[in-house]
CSV table of C-alpha atoms in Angstrom, one decimal:
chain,number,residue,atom,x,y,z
N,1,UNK,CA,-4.6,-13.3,12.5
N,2,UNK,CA,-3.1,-10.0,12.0
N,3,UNK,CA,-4.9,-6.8,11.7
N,4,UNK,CA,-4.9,-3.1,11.8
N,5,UNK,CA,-7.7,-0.6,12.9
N,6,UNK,CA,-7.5,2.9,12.7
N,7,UNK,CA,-10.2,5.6,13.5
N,8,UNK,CA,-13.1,6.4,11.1
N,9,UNK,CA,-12.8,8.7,8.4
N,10,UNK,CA,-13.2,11.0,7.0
N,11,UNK,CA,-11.2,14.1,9.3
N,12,UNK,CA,-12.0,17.4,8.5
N,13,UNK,CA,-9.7,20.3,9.5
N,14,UNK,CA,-8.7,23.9,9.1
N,15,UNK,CA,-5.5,24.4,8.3
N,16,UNK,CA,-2.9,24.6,11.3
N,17,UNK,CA,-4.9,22.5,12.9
N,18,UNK,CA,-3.4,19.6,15.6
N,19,UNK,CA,-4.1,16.2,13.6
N,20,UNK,CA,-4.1,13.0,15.1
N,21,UNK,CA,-5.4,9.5,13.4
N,22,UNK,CA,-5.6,6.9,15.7
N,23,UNK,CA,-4.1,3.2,15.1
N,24,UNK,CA,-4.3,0.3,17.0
N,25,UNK,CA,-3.2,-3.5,15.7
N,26,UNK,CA,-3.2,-6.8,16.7
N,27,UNK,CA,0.0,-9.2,15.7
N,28,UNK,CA,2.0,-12.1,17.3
N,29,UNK,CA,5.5,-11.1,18.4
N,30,UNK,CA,7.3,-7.8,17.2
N,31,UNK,CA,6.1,-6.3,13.7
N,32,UNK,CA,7.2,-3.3,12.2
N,33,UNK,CA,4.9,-0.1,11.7
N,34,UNK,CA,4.0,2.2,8.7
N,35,UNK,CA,2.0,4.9,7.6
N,36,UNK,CA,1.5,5.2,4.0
N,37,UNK,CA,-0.4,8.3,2.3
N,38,UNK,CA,-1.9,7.8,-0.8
N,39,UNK,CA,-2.8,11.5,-2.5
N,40,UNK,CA,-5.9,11.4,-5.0
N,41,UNK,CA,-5.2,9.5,-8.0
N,42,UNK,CA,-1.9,8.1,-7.1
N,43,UNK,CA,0.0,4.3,-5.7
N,44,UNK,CA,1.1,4.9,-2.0
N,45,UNK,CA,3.8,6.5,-0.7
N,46,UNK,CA,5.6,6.0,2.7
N,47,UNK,CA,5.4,8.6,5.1
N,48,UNK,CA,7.1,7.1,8.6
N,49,UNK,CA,8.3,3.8,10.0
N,50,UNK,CA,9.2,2.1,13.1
N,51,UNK,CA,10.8,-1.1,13.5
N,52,UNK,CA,10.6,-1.8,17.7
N,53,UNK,CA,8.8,-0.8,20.3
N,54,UNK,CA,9.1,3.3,21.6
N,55,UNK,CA,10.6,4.0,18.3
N,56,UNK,CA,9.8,7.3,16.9
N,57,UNK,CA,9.0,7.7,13.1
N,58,UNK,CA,9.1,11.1,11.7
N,59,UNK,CA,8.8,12.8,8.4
N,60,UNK,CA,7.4,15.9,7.0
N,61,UNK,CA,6.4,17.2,10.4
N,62,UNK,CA,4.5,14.2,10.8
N,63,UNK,CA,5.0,11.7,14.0
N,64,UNK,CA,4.4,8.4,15.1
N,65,UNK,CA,5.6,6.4,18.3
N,66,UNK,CA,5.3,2.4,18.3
N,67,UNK,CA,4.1,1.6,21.8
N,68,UNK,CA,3.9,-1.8,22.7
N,69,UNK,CA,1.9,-1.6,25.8
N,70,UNK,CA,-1.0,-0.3,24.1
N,71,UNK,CA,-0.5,-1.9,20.9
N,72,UNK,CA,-0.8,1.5,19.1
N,73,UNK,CA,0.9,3.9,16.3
N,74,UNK,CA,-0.7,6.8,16.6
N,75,UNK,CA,-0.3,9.7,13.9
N,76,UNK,CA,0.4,13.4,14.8
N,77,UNK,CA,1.3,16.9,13.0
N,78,UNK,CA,1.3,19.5,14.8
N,79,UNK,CA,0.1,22.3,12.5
N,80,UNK,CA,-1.6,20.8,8.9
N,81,UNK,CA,-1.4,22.0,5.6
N,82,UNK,CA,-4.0,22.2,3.1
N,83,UNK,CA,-1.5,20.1,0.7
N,84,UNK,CA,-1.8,17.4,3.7
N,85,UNK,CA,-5.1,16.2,1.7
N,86,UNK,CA,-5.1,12.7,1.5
N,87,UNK,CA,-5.8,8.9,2.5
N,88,UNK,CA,-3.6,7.7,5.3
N,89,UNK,CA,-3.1,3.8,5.5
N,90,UNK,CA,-1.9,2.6,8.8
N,91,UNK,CA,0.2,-1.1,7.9
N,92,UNK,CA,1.9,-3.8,9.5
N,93,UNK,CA,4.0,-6.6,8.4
N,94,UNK,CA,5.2,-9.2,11.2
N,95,UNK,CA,9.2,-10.3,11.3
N,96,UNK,CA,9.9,-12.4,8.8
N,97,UNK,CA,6.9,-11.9,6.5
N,98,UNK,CA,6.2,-10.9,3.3
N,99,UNK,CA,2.8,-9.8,3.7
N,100,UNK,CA,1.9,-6.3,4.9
N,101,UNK,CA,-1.7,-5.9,6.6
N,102,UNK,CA,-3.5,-2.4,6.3
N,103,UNK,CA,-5.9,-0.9,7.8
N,104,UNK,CA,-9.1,0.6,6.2
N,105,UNK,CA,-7.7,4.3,5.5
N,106,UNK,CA,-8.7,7.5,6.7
N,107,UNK,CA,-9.2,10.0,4.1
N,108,UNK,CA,-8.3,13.8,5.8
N,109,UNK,CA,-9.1,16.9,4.3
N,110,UNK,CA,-7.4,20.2,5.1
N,111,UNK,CA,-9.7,23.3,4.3
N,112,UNK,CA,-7.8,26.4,4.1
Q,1,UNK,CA,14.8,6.6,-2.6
Q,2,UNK,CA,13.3,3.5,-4.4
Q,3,UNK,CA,11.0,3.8,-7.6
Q,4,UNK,CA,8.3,1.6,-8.6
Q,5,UNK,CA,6.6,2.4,-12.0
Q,6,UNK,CA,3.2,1.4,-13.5
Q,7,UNK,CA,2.4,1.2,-17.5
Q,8,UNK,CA,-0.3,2.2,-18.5
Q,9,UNK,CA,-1.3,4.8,-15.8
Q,10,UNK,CA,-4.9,4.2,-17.2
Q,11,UNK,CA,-6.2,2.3,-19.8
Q,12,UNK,CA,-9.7,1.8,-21.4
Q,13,UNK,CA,-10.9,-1.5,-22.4
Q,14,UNK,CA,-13.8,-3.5,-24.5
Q,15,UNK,CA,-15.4,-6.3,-22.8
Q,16,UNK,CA,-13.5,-9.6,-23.4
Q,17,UNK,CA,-10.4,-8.1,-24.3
Q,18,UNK,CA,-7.4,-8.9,-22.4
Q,19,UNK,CA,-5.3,-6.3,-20.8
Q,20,UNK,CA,-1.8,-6.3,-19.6
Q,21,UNK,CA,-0.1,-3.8,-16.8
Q,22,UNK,CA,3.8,-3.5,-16.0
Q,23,UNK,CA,5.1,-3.1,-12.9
Q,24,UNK,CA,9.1,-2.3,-12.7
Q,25,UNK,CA,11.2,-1.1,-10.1
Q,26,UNK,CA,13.9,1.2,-11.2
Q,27,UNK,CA,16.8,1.5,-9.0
Q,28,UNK,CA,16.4,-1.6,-7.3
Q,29,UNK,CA,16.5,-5.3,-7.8
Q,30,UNK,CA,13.0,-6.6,-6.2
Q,31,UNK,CA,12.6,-11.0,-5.7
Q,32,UNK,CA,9.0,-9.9,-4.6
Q,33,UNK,CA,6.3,-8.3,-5.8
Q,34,UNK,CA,2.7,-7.4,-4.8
Q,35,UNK,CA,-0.5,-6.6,-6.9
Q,36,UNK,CA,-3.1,-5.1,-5.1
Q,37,UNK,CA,-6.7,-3.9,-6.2
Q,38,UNK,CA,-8.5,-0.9,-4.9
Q,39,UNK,CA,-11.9,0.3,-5.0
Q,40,UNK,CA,-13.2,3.3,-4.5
Q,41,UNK,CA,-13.0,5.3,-1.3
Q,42,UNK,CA,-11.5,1.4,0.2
Q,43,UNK,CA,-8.8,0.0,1.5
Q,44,UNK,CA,-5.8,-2.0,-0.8
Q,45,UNK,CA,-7.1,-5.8,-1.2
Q,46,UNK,CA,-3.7,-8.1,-1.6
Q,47,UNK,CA,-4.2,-10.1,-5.5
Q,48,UNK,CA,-0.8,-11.9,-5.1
Q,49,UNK,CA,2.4,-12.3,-4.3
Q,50,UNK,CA,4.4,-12.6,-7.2
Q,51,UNK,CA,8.3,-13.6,-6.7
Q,52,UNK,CA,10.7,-14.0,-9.6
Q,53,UNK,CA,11.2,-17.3,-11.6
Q,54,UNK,CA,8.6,-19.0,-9.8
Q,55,UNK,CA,4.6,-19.3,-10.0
Q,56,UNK,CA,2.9,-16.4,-8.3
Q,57,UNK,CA,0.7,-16.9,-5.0
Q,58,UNK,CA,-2.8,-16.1,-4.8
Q,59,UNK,CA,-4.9,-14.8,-2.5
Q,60,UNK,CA,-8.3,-16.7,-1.8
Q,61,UNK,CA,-10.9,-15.9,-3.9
Q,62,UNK,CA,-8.9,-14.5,-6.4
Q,63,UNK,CA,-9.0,-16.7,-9.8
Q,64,UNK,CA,-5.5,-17.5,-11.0
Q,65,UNK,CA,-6.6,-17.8,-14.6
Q,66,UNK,CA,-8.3,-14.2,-14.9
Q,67,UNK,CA,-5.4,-12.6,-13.6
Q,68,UNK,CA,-2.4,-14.1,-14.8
Q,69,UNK,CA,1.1,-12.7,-13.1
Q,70,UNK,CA,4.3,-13.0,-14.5
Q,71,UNK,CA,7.5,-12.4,-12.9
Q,72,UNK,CA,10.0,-12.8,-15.4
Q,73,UNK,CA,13.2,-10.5,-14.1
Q,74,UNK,CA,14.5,-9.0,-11.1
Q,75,UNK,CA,13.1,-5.6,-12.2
Q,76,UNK,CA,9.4,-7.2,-13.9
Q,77,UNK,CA,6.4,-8.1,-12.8
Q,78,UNK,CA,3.7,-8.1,-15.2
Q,79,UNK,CA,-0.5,-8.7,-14.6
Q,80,UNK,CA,-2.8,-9.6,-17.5
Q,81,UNK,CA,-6.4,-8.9,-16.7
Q,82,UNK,CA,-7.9,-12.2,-19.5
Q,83,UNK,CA,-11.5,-11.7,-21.1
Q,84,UNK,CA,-11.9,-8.7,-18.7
Q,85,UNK,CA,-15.8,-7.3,-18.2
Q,86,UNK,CA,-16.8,-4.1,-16.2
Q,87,UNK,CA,-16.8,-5.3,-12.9
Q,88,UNK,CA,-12.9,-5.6,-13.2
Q,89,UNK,CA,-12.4,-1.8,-13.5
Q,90,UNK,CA,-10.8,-0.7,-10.7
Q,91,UNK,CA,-7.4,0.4,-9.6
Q,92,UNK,CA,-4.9,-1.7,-9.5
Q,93,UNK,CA,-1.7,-1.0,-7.4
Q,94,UNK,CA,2.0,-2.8,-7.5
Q,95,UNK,CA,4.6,-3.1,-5.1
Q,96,UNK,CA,8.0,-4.6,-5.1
Q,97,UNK,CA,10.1,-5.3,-1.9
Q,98,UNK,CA,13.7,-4.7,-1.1
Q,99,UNK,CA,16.2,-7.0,0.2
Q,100,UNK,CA,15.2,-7.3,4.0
Q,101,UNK,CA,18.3,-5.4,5.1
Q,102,UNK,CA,20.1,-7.3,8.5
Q,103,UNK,CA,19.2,-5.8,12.0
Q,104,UNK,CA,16.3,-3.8,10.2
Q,105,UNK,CA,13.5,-6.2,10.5
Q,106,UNK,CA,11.0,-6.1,7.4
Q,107,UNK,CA,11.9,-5.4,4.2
Q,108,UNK,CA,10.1,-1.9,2.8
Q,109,UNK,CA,8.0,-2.1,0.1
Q,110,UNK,CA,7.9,0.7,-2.5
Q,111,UNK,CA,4.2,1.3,-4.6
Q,112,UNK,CA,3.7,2.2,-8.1
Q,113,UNK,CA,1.4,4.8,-9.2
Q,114,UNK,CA,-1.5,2.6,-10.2
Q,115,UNK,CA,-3.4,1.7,-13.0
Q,116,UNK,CA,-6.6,2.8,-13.6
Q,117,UNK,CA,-8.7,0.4,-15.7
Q,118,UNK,CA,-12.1,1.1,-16.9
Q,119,UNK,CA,-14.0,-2.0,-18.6
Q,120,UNK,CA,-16.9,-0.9,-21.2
């Protein structure tokens, strides 16, 4: 079945730091690519997307390119924020599905 | 962009009683929605899949007659938490999907806040 890994957590950094979380998932044909961030005490919110492979989703200085070959949707920032705080949720949901499939979370924390 | 809202945000609750939680979506009609639990420091486990006018669909090993989903409207989705005890407190999360828009592949789905709930 479908499923998303992404790297252990928790990440600790100092502030303008170079952050990357690492995802990788496993799916039949051509899903579509999120990463939601949850902040403490609140739903999720969606941060980037990308629909096909080498598409680039960016927001909020954040970055993440959908790479096919290696089956991976890697997160970047080049320079963190303390206010970056938060649990980051890799997802998937395949073509035609209703269902998305997370990963496990990575909680990051940003010391100033 | 879309909003999803939860009622209550948190609510506090007697063993046995039954509580309800709202889930609308405000600027946007939604055919499907999604309850999800969360526990602490873990991931979002997938309840159901609740679309509107019709019976909700359950994940396995999640019992249909303790949490009872109702999907009454285009904008609703409601889940009652029946004769709830301790080990139900958690954090339960909503979300409601858009249309899947042509060429765009997978509809987005939009969360709610949550709903704390804390069974004594």
């Amino acid at each position: 079945g479908d499923s998303v890994t992404q790297m252990e957590g928790p990440v600790t950094l100092s502030e303008e730091a170079f952050l990357t979380i690492n995802c990788t998932y496993t799916a039949t044909g051509y899903p579509s690519l999120f990463w939601y961030v949850q902040y403490p005490g609140e739903g999720l919110q969606l941060l980037l997307k990308a629909t096909k492979a080498d598409d680039k989703g960016s927001n909020k200085g954040f970055e993440a390119t959908y790479r096919k070959e290696t089956t991976s949707f890697h997160l970047e920032k080049g320079s963190v924020q303390v206010s970056d705080s938060a649990v980051y949720f890799c997802a998937l949901i395949r073509r035609g599905a209703q269902k998305l499939v997370f990963g496990q979370g990575t909680r990051l924390t940003i010391n100033p | 962009g879309a909003v999803v809202s939860q009622h209550p945000s948190w609510v506090i609750c007697k063993s046995g009683t039954s509580v309800k939680i709202e889930c609308r979506s405000l600027d946007f009609q939604a055919t499907t929605m999604f309850w999800y639990r969360q526990f602490p420091k873990q991931s979002l486990m997938l309840m159901a899949t609740s679309n509107e006018g019709s019976k909700a669909t359950y994940e396995q090993g999640v019992e249909k007659d303790k949490f009872l989903i109702n999907h009454a409207s285009l904008t609703l989705s409601t889940l009652t938490v029946t004769s709830a005890h301790p080990e139900d407190s958690s954090f339960y999360i909503c979300s409601a999907r858009d249309a899947e828009l042509p060429g765009q592949g997978a509809g987005e789905q939009y969360f709610g806040p949550g709903t704390r709930l804390t069974v004594t």
